[in-house]
């Protein structure tokens, strides 16, 4: 039996390079050529280049949009425009490893993402508290930033936040296995990521929009490596302790969540109301993972109500 297992492992080791060579995954380097038609601008921070897009009046209150695990800054389409038109200065960016930002050869952990936010705000000259609007995987990142830097955070808005035993499909679970995870993900990761797309919305038009934007980005080198590192270091399965701590601070918190979200399913409502005992909870019936895609006007109105209820002093 041991001999058979050893032979199987040896055969896998021999076959794996061929599988990797046949993979049509990440074939394009993230460089100036890849970025030439990207919107917005690029800033050089301590860990690499970051893609950023700003909208709205420069004098407006700043809002920093933190993306989720796999969808880059375009995921905020439908919300940022409405907030910019309302007079807020919106700042969208790609985390390291995502979209058109660099994929440095480092560990993708909370400290890295915290330093990216600090560097980005400082480089953009944002010298006043900022509202953090975070989607899914960005929830724990935003919450920890608010814990460590409450003086830099005016408000915290969490959209479909990870951190409550967020489920993974079989492909992503296999990709998380030590040793074989990354080679497996390099070969089969596109399939695993595509299989999640129908869960983003029951509206096929929404799914089609997401697919059209995501699939071209899967070509860029370093995405899968950085994603697996981030999944292994950010507490997307268990961030309740962060949310409870933020809930005790003076930072106003809003949670916007679709009750029919299969990507980041809501925990029982009583759990939410215990963890976020002081937060403005907006739980939307008939809505999936991306409320601002499915009901942009309603979602923007909800967020604007929250912003205005906790207006920054003039």
PDB file of N, CA and C in Angstrom, residues 149-243:
ATOM      1  N   UNK A 149      -6.610  51.965  13.543  1.00  0.00           N
ATOM      2  CA  UNK A 149      -6.505  53.384  13.185  1.00  0.00           C
ATOM      3  C   UNK A 149      -7.858  54.085  13.294  1.00  0.00           C
ATOM      4  N   UNK A 150      -8.471  54.073  14.460  1.00  0.00           N
ATOM      5  CA  UNK A 150      -9.798  54.696  14.583  1.00  0.00           C
ATOM      6  C   UNK A 150      -9.798  56.178  14.265  1.00  0.00           C
ATOM      7  N   UNK A 151      -8.653  56.835  14.454  1.00  0.00           N
ATOM      8  CA  UNK A 151      -8.577  58.270  14.172  1.00  0.00           C
ATOM      9  C   UNK A 151      -8.644  58.573  12.677  1.00  0.00           C
ATOM     10  N   UNK A 152      -8.433  57.548  11.841  1.00  0.00           N
ATOM     11  CA  UNK A 152      -8.453  57.755  10.395  1.00  0.00           C
ATOM     12  C   UNK A 152      -9.757  57.290   9.760  1.00  0.00           C
ATOM     13  N   UNK A 153     -10.673  56.792  10.579  1.00  0.00           N
ATOM     14  CA  UNK A 153     -11.915  56.220  10.053  1.00  0.00           C
ATOM     15  C   UNK A 153     -13.110  57.008  10.574  1.00  0.00           C
ATOM     16  N   UNK A 154     -13.897  57.550   9.641  1.00  0.00           N
ATOM     17  CA  UNK A 154     -15.097  58.303  10.015  1.00  0.00           C
ATOM     18  C   UNK A 154     -16.299  57.377  10.190  1.00  0.00           C
ATOM     19  N   UNK A 155     -16.424  56.391   9.302  1.00  0.00           N
ATOM     20  CA  UNK A 155     -17.539  55.455   9.323  1.00  0.00           C
ATOM     21  C   UNK A 155     -17.076  54.152   8.679  1.00  0.00           C
ATOM     22  N   UNK A 156     -17.852  53.104   8.924  1.00  0.00           N
ATOM     23  CA  UNK A 156     -17.556  51.797   8.341  1.00  0.00           C
ATOM     24  C   UNK A 156     -18.848  51.213   7.792  1.00  0.00           C
ATOM     25  N   UNK A 157     -18.865  50.969   6.477  1.00  0.00           N
ATOM     26  CA  UNK A 157     -20.030  50.360   5.820  1.00  0.00           C
ATOM     27  C   UNK A 157     -19.603  49.008   5.247  1.00  0.00           C
ATOM     28  N   UNK A 158     -20.215  47.942   5.732  1.00  0.00           N
ATOM     29  CA  UNK A 158     -19.868  46.589   5.318  1.00  0.00           C
ATOM     30  C   UNK A 158     -20.980  46.031   4.431  1.00  0.00           C
ATOM     31  N   UNK A 159     -20.614  45.646   3.217  1.00  0.00           N
ATOM     32  CA  UNK A 159     -21.573  45.091   2.266  1.00  0.00           C
ATOM     33  C   UNK A 159     -21.305  43.591   2.145  1.00  0.00           C
ATOM     34  N   UNK A 160     -22.277  42.768   2.517  1.00  0.00           N
ATOM     35  CA  UNK A 160     -22.147  41.304   2.441  1.00  0.00           C
ATOM     36  C   UNK A 160     -20.827  40.831   3.042  1.00  0.00           C
ATOM     37  N   UNK A 161     -20.534  41.183   4.296  1.00  0.00           N
ATOM     38  CA  UNK A 161     -19.195  40.942   4.828  1.00  0.00           C
ATOM     39  C   UNK A 161     -18.867  39.476   5.073  1.00  0.00           C
ATOM     40  N   UNK A 162     -17.653  39.083   4.711  1.00  0.00           N
ATOM     41  CA  UNK A 162     -17.117  37.784   5.111  1.00  0.00           C
ATOM     42  C   UNK A 162     -16.826  37.812   6.607  1.00  0.00           C
ATOM     43  N   UNK A 163     -16.591  36.611   7.141  1.00  0.00           N
ATOM     44  CA  UNK A 163     -16.205  36.533   8.540  1.00  0.00           C
ATOM     45  C   UNK A 163     -17.132  35.700   9.384  1.00  0.00           C
ATOM     46  N   UNK A 164     -18.201  35.156   8.768  1.00  0.00           N
ATOM     47  CA  UNK A 164     -19.147  34.310   9.477  1.00  0.00           C
ATOM     48  C   UNK A 164     -19.160  32.927   8.832  1.00  0.00           C
ATOM     49  N   UNK A 165     -18.029  32.209   8.928  1.00  0.00           N
ATOM     50  CA  UNK A 165     -17.927  30.860   8.341  1.00  0.00           C
ATOM     51  C   UNK A 165     -18.291  30.868   6.867  1.00  0.00           C
ATOM     52  N   UNK A 166     -17.678  31.778   6.106  1.00  0.00           N
ATOM     53  CA  UNK A 166     -17.936  31.894   4.670  1.00  0.00           C
ATOM     54  C   UNK A 166     -17.613  30.578   3.949  1.00  0.00           C
ATOM     55  N   UNK A 167     -18.536  30.024   3.167  1.00  0.00           N
ATOM     56  CA  UNK A 167     -18.292  28.734   2.509  1.00  0.00           C
ATOM     57  C   UNK A 167     -17.393  28.869   1.283  1.00  0.00           C
ATOM     58  N   UNK A 168     -16.699  27.770   0.968  1.00  0.00           N
ATOM     59  CA  UNK A 168     -15.900  27.687  -0.250  1.00  0.00           C
ATOM     60  C   UNK A 168     -16.364  26.467  -1.039  1.00  0.00           C
ATOM     61  N   UNK A 169     -16.304  26.562  -2.384  1.00  0.00           N
ATOM     62  CA  UNK A 169     -16.642  25.387  -3.171  1.00  0.00           C
ATOM     63  C   UNK A 169     -15.491  24.386  -3.135  1.00  0.00           C
ATOM     64  N   UNK A 170     -15.706  23.205  -3.718  1.00  0.00           N
ATOM     65  CA  UNK A 170     -14.708  22.143  -3.605  1.00  0.00           C
ATOM     66  C   UNK A 170     -13.364  22.557  -4.188  1.00  0.00           C
ATOM     67  N   UNK A 171     -13.394  23.247  -5.331  1.00  0.00           N
ATOM     68  CA  UNK A 171     -12.141  23.652  -5.958  1.00  0.00           C
ATOM     69  C   UNK A 171     -11.314  24.558  -5.070  1.00  0.00           C
ATOM     70  N   UNK A 172     -11.960  25.522  -4.427  1.00  0.00           N
ATOM     71  CA  UNK A 172     -11.227  26.428  -3.548  1.00  0.00           C
ATOM     72  C   UNK A 172     -10.775  25.721  -2.276  1.00  0.00           C
ATOM     73  N   UNK A 173     -11.563  24.753  -1.785  1.00  0.00           N
ATOM     74  CA  UNK A 173     -11.127  23.993  -0.605  1.00  0.00           C
ATOM     75  C   UNK A 173      -9.873  23.189  -0.927  1.00  0.00           C
ATOM     76  N   UNK A 174      -9.838  22.553  -2.098  1.00  0.00           N
ATOM     77  CA  UNK A 174      -8.650  21.805  -2.496  1.00  0.00           C
ATOM     78  C   UNK A 174      -7.458  22.729  -2.669  1.00  0.00           C
ATOM     79  N   UNK A 175      -7.714  23.923  -3.181  1.00  0.00           N
ATOM     80  CA  UNK A 175      -6.630  24.880  -3.389  1.00  0.00           C
ATOM     81  C   UNK A 175      -6.018  25.342  -2.077  1.00  0.00           C
ATOM     82  N   UNK A 176      -6.745  25.203  -0.972  1.00  0.00           N
ATOM     83  CA  UNK A 176      -6.244  25.631   0.322  1.00  0.00           C
ATOM     84  C   UNK A 176      -5.373  24.574   0.999  1.00  0.00           C
ATOM     85  N   UNK A 177      -5.277  23.360   0.416  1.00  0.00           N
ATOM     86  CA  UNK A 177      -4.484  22.300   1.019  1.00  0.00           C
ATOM     87  C   UNK A 177      -2.998  22.642   0.941  1.00  0.00           C
ATOM     88  N   UNK A 178      -2.252  22.422   2.030  1.00  0.00           N
ATOM     89  CA  UNK A 178      -0.816  22.748   2.008  1.00  0.00           C
ATOM     90  C   UNK A 178      -0.067  21.880   1.003  1.00  0.00           C
ATOM     91  N   UNK A 179       0.899  22.470   0.369  1.00  0.00           N
ATOM     92  CA  UNK A 179       1.758  21.732  -0.554  1.00  0.00           C
ATOM     93  C   UNK A 179       1.205  21.648  -1.961  1.00  0.00           C
ATOM     94  N   UNK A 180       0.058  21.014  -2.129  1.00  0.00           N
ATOM     95  CA  UNK A 180      -0.486  20.796  -3.471  1.00  0.00           C
ATOM     96  C   UNK A 180      -1.449  21.894  -3.894  1.00  0.00           C
ATOM     97  N   UNK A 181      -1.821  22.779  -2.954  1.00  0.00           N
ATOM     98  CA  UNK A 181      -2.873  23.755  -3.231  1.00  0.00           C
ATOM     99  C   UNK A 181      -2.570  24.672  -4.392  1.00  0.00           C
ATOM    100  N   UNK A 182      -1.411  25.327  -4.370  1.00  0.00           N
ATOM    101  CA  UNK A 182      -1.097  26.294  -5.424  1.00  0.00           C
ATOM    102  C   UNK A 182      -0.947  25.637  -6.787  1.00  0.00           C
ATOM    103  N   UNK A 183      -0.183  24.529  -6.929  1.00  0.00           N
ATOM    104  CA  UNK A 183      -0.132  23.892  -8.254  1.00  0.00           C
ATOM    105  C   UNK A 183      -1.511  23.472  -8.758  1.00  0.00           C
ATOM    106  N   UNK A 184      -2.330  22.949  -7.857  1.00  0.00           N
ATOM    107  CA  UNK A 184      -3.696  22.573  -8.246  1.00  0.00           C
ATOM    108  C   UNK A 184      -4.469  23.791  -8.726  1.00  0.00           C
ATOM    109  N   UNK A 185      -4.360  24.881  -7.976  1.00  0.00           N
ATOM    110  CA  UNK A 185      -5.122  26.082  -8.291  1.00  0.00           C
ATOM    111  C   UNK A 185      -4.646  26.712  -9.590  1.00  0.00           C
ATOM    112  N   UNK A 186      -3.343  26.628  -9.858  1.00  0.00           N
ATOM    113  CA  UNK A 186      -2.839  27.168 -11.121  1.00  0.00           C
ATOM    114  C   UNK A 186      -3.470  26.465 -12.313  1.00  0.00           C
ATOM    115  N   UNK A 187      -3.765  25.167 -12.154  1.00  0.00           N
ATOM    116  CA  UNK A 187      -4.332  24.399 -13.260  1.00  0.00           C
ATOM    117  C   UNK A 187      -5.844  24.525 -13.314  1.00  0.00           C
ATOM    118  N   UNK A 188      -6.494  24.391 -12.153  1.00  0.00           N
ATOM    119  CA  UNK A 188      -7.949  24.296 -12.121  1.00  0.00           C
ATOM    120  C   UNK A 188      -8.633  25.515 -11.514  1.00  0.00           C
ATOM    121  N   UNK A 189      -7.854  26.551 -11.183  1.00  0.00           N
ATOM    122  CA  UNK A 189      -8.423  27.708 -10.511  1.00  0.00           C
ATOM    123  C   UNK A 189      -9.459  28.459 -11.326  1.00  0.00           C
ATOM    124  N   UNK A 190      -9.218  28.600 -12.625  1.00  0.00           N
ATOM    125  CA  UNK A 190     -10.199  29.311 -13.458  1.00  0.00           C
ATOM    126  C   UNK A 190     -11.560  28.631 -13.377  1.00  0.00           C
ATOM    127  N   UNK A 191     -11.553  27.300 -13.443  1.00  0.00           N
ATOM    128  CA  UNK A 191     -12.807  26.553 -13.366  1.00  0.00           C
ATOM    129  C   UNK A 191     -13.485  26.771 -12.014  1.00  0.00           C
ATOM    130  N   UNK A 192     -12.684  26.741 -10.932  1.00  0.00           N
ATOM    131  CA  UNK A 192     -13.251  26.929  -9.595  1.00  0.00           C
ATOM    132  C   UNK A 192     -13.855  28.317  -9.438  1.00  0.00           C
ATOM    133  N   UNK A 193     -13.181  29.327  -9.982  1.00  0.00           N
ATOM    134  CA  UNK A 193     -13.682  30.691  -9.857  1.00  0.00           C
ATOM    135  C   UNK A 193     -14.921  30.914 -10.728  1.00  0.00           C
ATOM    136  N   UNK A 194     -14.904  30.355 -11.926  1.00  0.00           N
ATOM    137  CA  UNK A 194     -16.070  30.491 -12.810  1.00  0.00           C
ATOM    138  C   UNK A 194     -17.303  29.820 -12.217  1.00  0.00           C
ATOM    139  N   UNK A 195     -17.094  28.711 -11.511  1.00  0.00           N
ATOM    140  CA  UNK A 195     -18.230  27.977 -10.964  1.00  0.00           C
ATOM    141  C   UNK A 195     -18.957  28.759  -9.883  1.00  0.00           C
ATOM    142  N   UNK A 196     -18.298  29.782  -9.319  1.00  0.00           N
ATOM    143  CA  UNK A 196     -18.930  30.589  -8.281  1.00  0.00           C
ATOM    144  C   UNK A 196     -19.831  31.688  -8.861  1.00  0.00           C
ATOM    145  N   UNK A 197     -19.628  32.027 -10.121  1.00  0.00           N
ATOM    146  CA  UNK A 197     -20.282  33.200 -10.686  1.00  0.00           C
ATOM    147  C   UNK A 197     -21.808  33.148 -10.649  1.00  0.00           C
ATOM    148  N   UNK A 198     -22.457  32.018 -10.967  1.00  0.00           N
ATOM    149  CA  UNK A 198     -23.928  32.023 -10.937  1.00  0.00           C
ATOM    150  C   UNK A 198     -24.502  32.362  -9.567  1.00  0.00           C
ATOM    151  N   UNK A 199     -23.728  32.157  -8.510  1.00  0.00           N
ATOM    152  CA  UNK A 199     -24.222  32.461  -7.174  1.00  0.00           C
ATOM    153  C   UNK A 199     -24.253  33.942  -6.834  1.00  0.00           C
ATOM    154  N   UNK A 200     -23.650  34.776  -7.659  1.00  0.00           N
ATOM    155  CA  UNK A 200     -23.603  36.202  -7.335  1.00  0.00           C
ATOM    156  C   UNK A 200     -24.970  36.869  -7.438  1.00  0.00           C
ATOM    157  N   UNK A 201     -25.833  36.329  -8.268  1.00  0.00           N
ATOM    158  CA  UNK A 201     -27.155  36.944  -8.426  1.00  0.00           C
ATOM    159  C   UNK A 201     -28.080  35.968  -9.132  1.00  0.00           C
ATOM    160  N   UNK A 202     -29.381  36.088  -8.824  1.00  0.00           N
ATOM    161  CA  UNK A 202     -30.368  35.319  -9.571  1.00  0.00           C
ATOM    162  C   UNK A 202     -30.706  36.011 -10.895  1.00  0.00           C
ATOM    163  N   UNK A 203     -30.185  37.212 -11.076  1.00  0.00           N
ATOM    164  CA  UNK A 203     -30.379  37.963 -12.314  1.00  0.00           C
ATOM    165  C   UNK A 203     -29.242  37.598 -13.275  1.00  0.00           C
ATOM    166  N   UNK A 204     -29.576  36.922 -14.355  1.00  0.00           N
ATOM    167  CA  UNK A 204     -28.546  36.471 -15.292  1.00  0.00           C
ATOM    168  C   UNK A 204     -27.782  37.630 -15.908  1.00  0.00           C
ATOM    169  N   UNK A 205     -28.406  38.774 -16.011  1.00  0.00           N
ATOM    170  CA  UNK A 205     -27.706  39.932 -16.574  1.00  0.00           C
ATOM    171  C   UNK A 205     -26.586  40.387 -15.657  1.00  0.00           C
ATOM    172  N   UNK A 206     -26.818  40.319 -14.354  1.00  0.00           N
ATOM    173  CA  UNK A 206     -25.781  40.676 -13.390  1.00  0.00           C
ATOM    174  C   UNK A 206     -24.619  39.695 -13.493  1.00  0.00           C
ATOM    175  N   UNK A 207     -24.927  38.404 -13.554  1.00  0.00           N
ATOM    176  CA  UNK A 207     -23.878  37.389 -13.666  1.00  0.00           C
ATOM    177  C   UNK A 207     -23.082  37.587 -14.954  1.00  0.00           C
ATOM    178  N   UNK A 208     -23.755  37.896 -16.046  1.00  0.00           N
ATOM    179  CA  UNK A 208     -23.068  38.114 -17.323  1.00  0.00           C
ATOM    180  C   UNK A 208     -22.129  39.311 -17.241  1.00  0.00           C
ATOM    181  N   UNK A 209     -22.550  40.377 -16.571  1.00  0.00           N
ATOM    182  CA  UNK A 209     -21.689  41.556 -16.418  1.00  0.00           C
ATOM    183  C   UNK A 209     -20.440  41.215 -15.624  1.00  0.00           C
ATOM    184  N   UNK A 210     -20.608  40.466 -14.545  1.00  0.00           N
ATOM    185  CA  UNK A 210     -19.467  40.090 -13.710  1.00  0.00           C
ATOM    186  C   UNK A 210     -18.508  39.197 -14.494  1.00  0.00           C
ATOM    187  N   UNK A 211     -19.065  38.216 -15.200  1.00  0.00           N
ATOM    188  CA  UNK A 211     -18.228  37.298 -15.964  1.00  0.00           C
ATOM    189  C   UNK A 211     -17.427  38.034 -17.031  1.00  0.00           C
ATOM    190  N   UNK A 212     -18.057  38.979 -17.705  1.00  0.00           N
ATOM    191  CA  UNK A 212     -17.369  39.718 -18.772  1.00  0.00           C
ATOM    192  C   UNK A 212     -16.208  40.525 -18.236  1.00  0.00           C
ATOM    193  N   UNK A 213     -16.297  40.972 -16.983  1.00  0.00           N
ATOM    194  CA  UNK A 213     -15.207  41.772 -16.408  1.00  0.00           C
ATOM    195  C   UNK A 213     -14.146  40.895 -15.746  1.00  0.00           C
ATOM    196  N   UNK A 214     -14.563  39.801 -15.094  1.00  0.00           N
ATOM    197  CA  UNK A 214     -13.612  38.977 -14.352  1.00  0.00           C
ATOM    198  C   UNK A 214     -12.738  38.113 -15.245  1.00  0.00           C
ATOM    199  N   UNK A 215     -13.331  37.429 -16.209  1.00  0.00           N
ATOM    200  CA  UNK A 215     -12.580  36.421 -16.959  1.00  0.00           C
ATOM    201  C   UNK A 215     -11.323  36.967 -17.623  1.00  0.00           C
ATOM    202  N   UNK A 216     -11.343  38.157 -18.249  1.00  0.00           N
ATOM    203  CA  UNK A 216     -10.090  38.663 -18.829  1.00  0.00           C
ATOM    204  C   UNK A 216      -8.997  38.882 -17.789  1.00  0.00           C
ATOM    205  N   UNK A 217      -9.367  39.179 -16.544  1.00  0.00           N
ATOM    206  CA  UNK A 217      -8.357  39.435 -15.517  1.00  0.00           C
ATOM    207  C   UNK A 217      -7.691  38.165 -15.020  1.00  0.00           C
ATOM    208  N   UNK A 218      -8.284  37.002 -15.293  1.00  0.00           N
ATOM    209  CA  UNK A 218      -7.677  35.743 -14.865  1.00  0.00           C
ATOM    210  C   UNK A 218      -6.412  35.427 -15.663  1.00  0.00           C
ATOM    211  N   UNK A 219      -6.152  36.185 -16.722  1.00  0.00           N
ATOM    212  CA  UNK A 219      -4.940  35.959 -17.527  1.00  0.00           C
ATOM    213  C   UNK A 219      -3.682  36.475 -16.844  1.00  0.00           C
ATOM    214  N   UNK A 220      -3.837  37.388 -15.910  1.00  0.00           N
ATOM    215  CA  UNK A 220      -2.672  38.097 -15.383  1.00  0.00           C
ATOM    216  C   UNK A 220      -1.924  37.282 -14.328  1.00  0.00           C
ATOM    217  N   UNK A 221      -0.626  37.255 -14.472  1.00  0.00           N
ATOM    218  CA  UNK A 221       0.227  36.443 -13.604  1.00  0.00           C
ATOM    219  C   UNK A 221       0.188  36.938 -12.159  1.00  0.00           C
ATOM    220  N   UNK A 222       0.210  35.978 -11.248  1.00  0.00           N
ATOM    221  CA  UNK A 222       0.291  36.290  -9.825  1.00  0.00           C
ATOM    222  C   UNK A 222      -1.030  36.375  -9.101  1.00  0.00           C
ATOM    223  N   UNK A 223      -2.137  36.356  -9.844  1.00  0.00           N
ATOM    224  CA  UNK A 223      -3.442  36.500  -9.192  1.00  0.00           C
ATOM    225  C   UNK A 223      -3.749  35.323  -8.275  1.00  0.00           C
ATOM    226  N   UNK A 224      -3.582  34.103  -8.770  1.00  0.00           N
ATOM    227  CA  UNK A 224      -3.944  32.927  -7.979  1.00  0.00           C
ATOM    228  C   UNK A 224      -3.014  32.764  -6.779  1.00  0.00           C
ATOM    229  N   UNK A 225      -1.734  33.011  -6.973  1.00  0.00           N
ATOM    230  CA  UNK A 225      -0.795  32.923  -5.849  1.00  0.00           C
ATOM    231  C   UNK A 225      -1.176  33.894  -4.749  1.00  0.00           C
ATOM    232  N   UNK A 226      -1.453  35.134  -5.124  1.00  0.00           N
ATOM    233  CA  UNK A 226      -1.788  36.141  -4.116  1.00  0.00           C
ATOM    234  C   UNK A 226      -3.141  35.846  -3.469  1.00  0.00           C
ATOM    235  N   UNK A 227      -4.093  35.330  -4.248  1.00  0.00           N
ATOM    236  CA  UNK A 227      -5.411  35.021  -3.694  1.00  0.00           C
ATOM    237  C   UNK A 227      -5.308  33.923  -2.645  1.00  0.00           C
ATOM    238  N   UNK A 228      -4.576  32.857  -2.938  1.00  0.00           N
ATOM    239  CA  UNK A 228      -4.447  31.779  -1.959  1.00  0.00           C
ATOM    240  C   UNK A 228      -3.746  32.255  -0.696  1.00  0.00           C
ATOM    241  N   UNK A 229      -2.742  33.100  -0.857  1.00  0.00           N
ATOM    242  CA  UNK A 229      -2.060  33.647   0.318  1.00  0.00           C
ATOM    243  C   UNK A 229      -3.016  34.481   1.150  1.00  0.00           C
ATOM    244  N   UNK A 230      -3.818  35.302   0.500  1.00  0.00           N
ATOM    245  CA  UNK A 230      -4.776  36.139   1.231  1.00  0.00           C
ATOM    246  C   UNK A 230      -5.825  35.286   1.933  1.00  0.00           C
ATOM    247  N   UNK A 231      -6.325  34.245   1.251  1.00  0.00           N
ATOM    248  CA  UNK A 231      -7.320  33.368   1.866  1.00  0.00           C
ATOM    249  C   UNK A 231      -6.767  32.657   3.092  1.00  0.00           C
ATOM    250  N   UNK A 232      -5.456  32.419   3.087  1.00  0.00           N
ATOM    251  CA  UNK A 232      -4.840  31.746   4.220  1.00  0.00           C
ATOM    252  C   UNK A 232      -4.494  32.656   5.375  1.00  0.00           C
ATOM    253  N   UNK A 233      -4.570  33.983   5.166  1.00  0.00           N
ATOM    254  CA  UNK A 233      -4.112  34.909   6.200  1.00  0.00           C
ATOM    255  C   UNK A 233      -5.159  35.895   6.700  1.00  0.00           C
ATOM    256  N   UNK A 234      -6.191  36.140   5.912  1.00  0.00           N
ATOM    257  CA  UNK A 234      -7.257  37.063   6.331  1.00  0.00           C
ATOM    258  C   UNK A 234      -8.380  36.234   6.952  1.00  0.00           C
ATOM    259  N   UNK A 235      -8.895  36.619   8.110  1.00  0.00           N
ATOM    260  CA  UNK A 235      -9.875  35.782   8.819  1.00  0.00           C
ATOM    261  C   UNK A 235     -11.280  35.847   8.221  1.00  0.00           C
ATOM    262  N   UNK A 236     -11.409  35.421   6.966  1.00  0.00           N
ATOM    263  CA  UNK A 236     -12.711  35.511   6.319  1.00  0.00           C
ATOM    264  C   UNK A 236     -13.666  34.435   6.839  1.00  0.00           C
ATOM    265  N   UNK A 237     -13.150  33.397   7.524  1.00  0.00           N
ATOM    266  CA  UNK A 237     -14.013  32.395   8.140  1.00  0.00           C
ATOM    267  C   UNK A 237     -14.472  32.812   9.529  1.00  0.00           C
ATOM    268  N   UNK A 238     -13.690  33.644  10.197  1.00  0.00           N
ATOM    269  CA  UNK A 238     -14.014  33.984  11.578  1.00  0.00           C
ATOM    270  C   UNK A 238     -13.541  35.368  11.951  1.00  0.00           C
ATOM    271  N   UNK A 239     -14.299  36.383  11.555  1.00  0.00           N
ATOM    272  CA  UNK A 239     -13.941  37.774  11.873  1.00  0.00           C
ATOM    273  C   UNK A 239     -14.892  38.388  12.891  1.00  0.00           C
ATOM    274  N   UNK A 240     -15.698  37.563  13.541  1.00  0.00           N
ATOM    275  CA  UNK A 240     -16.663  38.103  14.493  1.00  0.00           C
ATOM    276  C   UNK A 240     -15.974  38.901  15.595  1.00  0.00           C
ATOM    277  N   UNK A 241     -14.791  38.431  16.028  1.00  0.00           N
ATOM    278  CA  UNK A 241     -14.072  39.138  17.096  1.00  0.00           C
ATOM    279  C   UNK A 241     -13.709  40.551  16.680  1.00  0.00           C
ATOM    280  N   UNK A 242     -13.364  40.736  15.385  1.00  0.00           N
ATOM    281  CA  UNK A 242     -13.049  42.075  14.885  1.00  0.00           C
ATOM    282  C   UNK A 242     -14.298  42.941  14.856  1.00  0.00           C
ATOM    283  N   UNK A 243     -15.385  42.371  14.350  1.00  0.00           N
ATOM    284  CA  UNK A 243     -16.623  43.136  14.259  1.00  0.00           C
ATOM    285  C   UNK A 243     -17.153  43.506  15.643  1.00  0.00           C
TER     286      UNK A 243
END
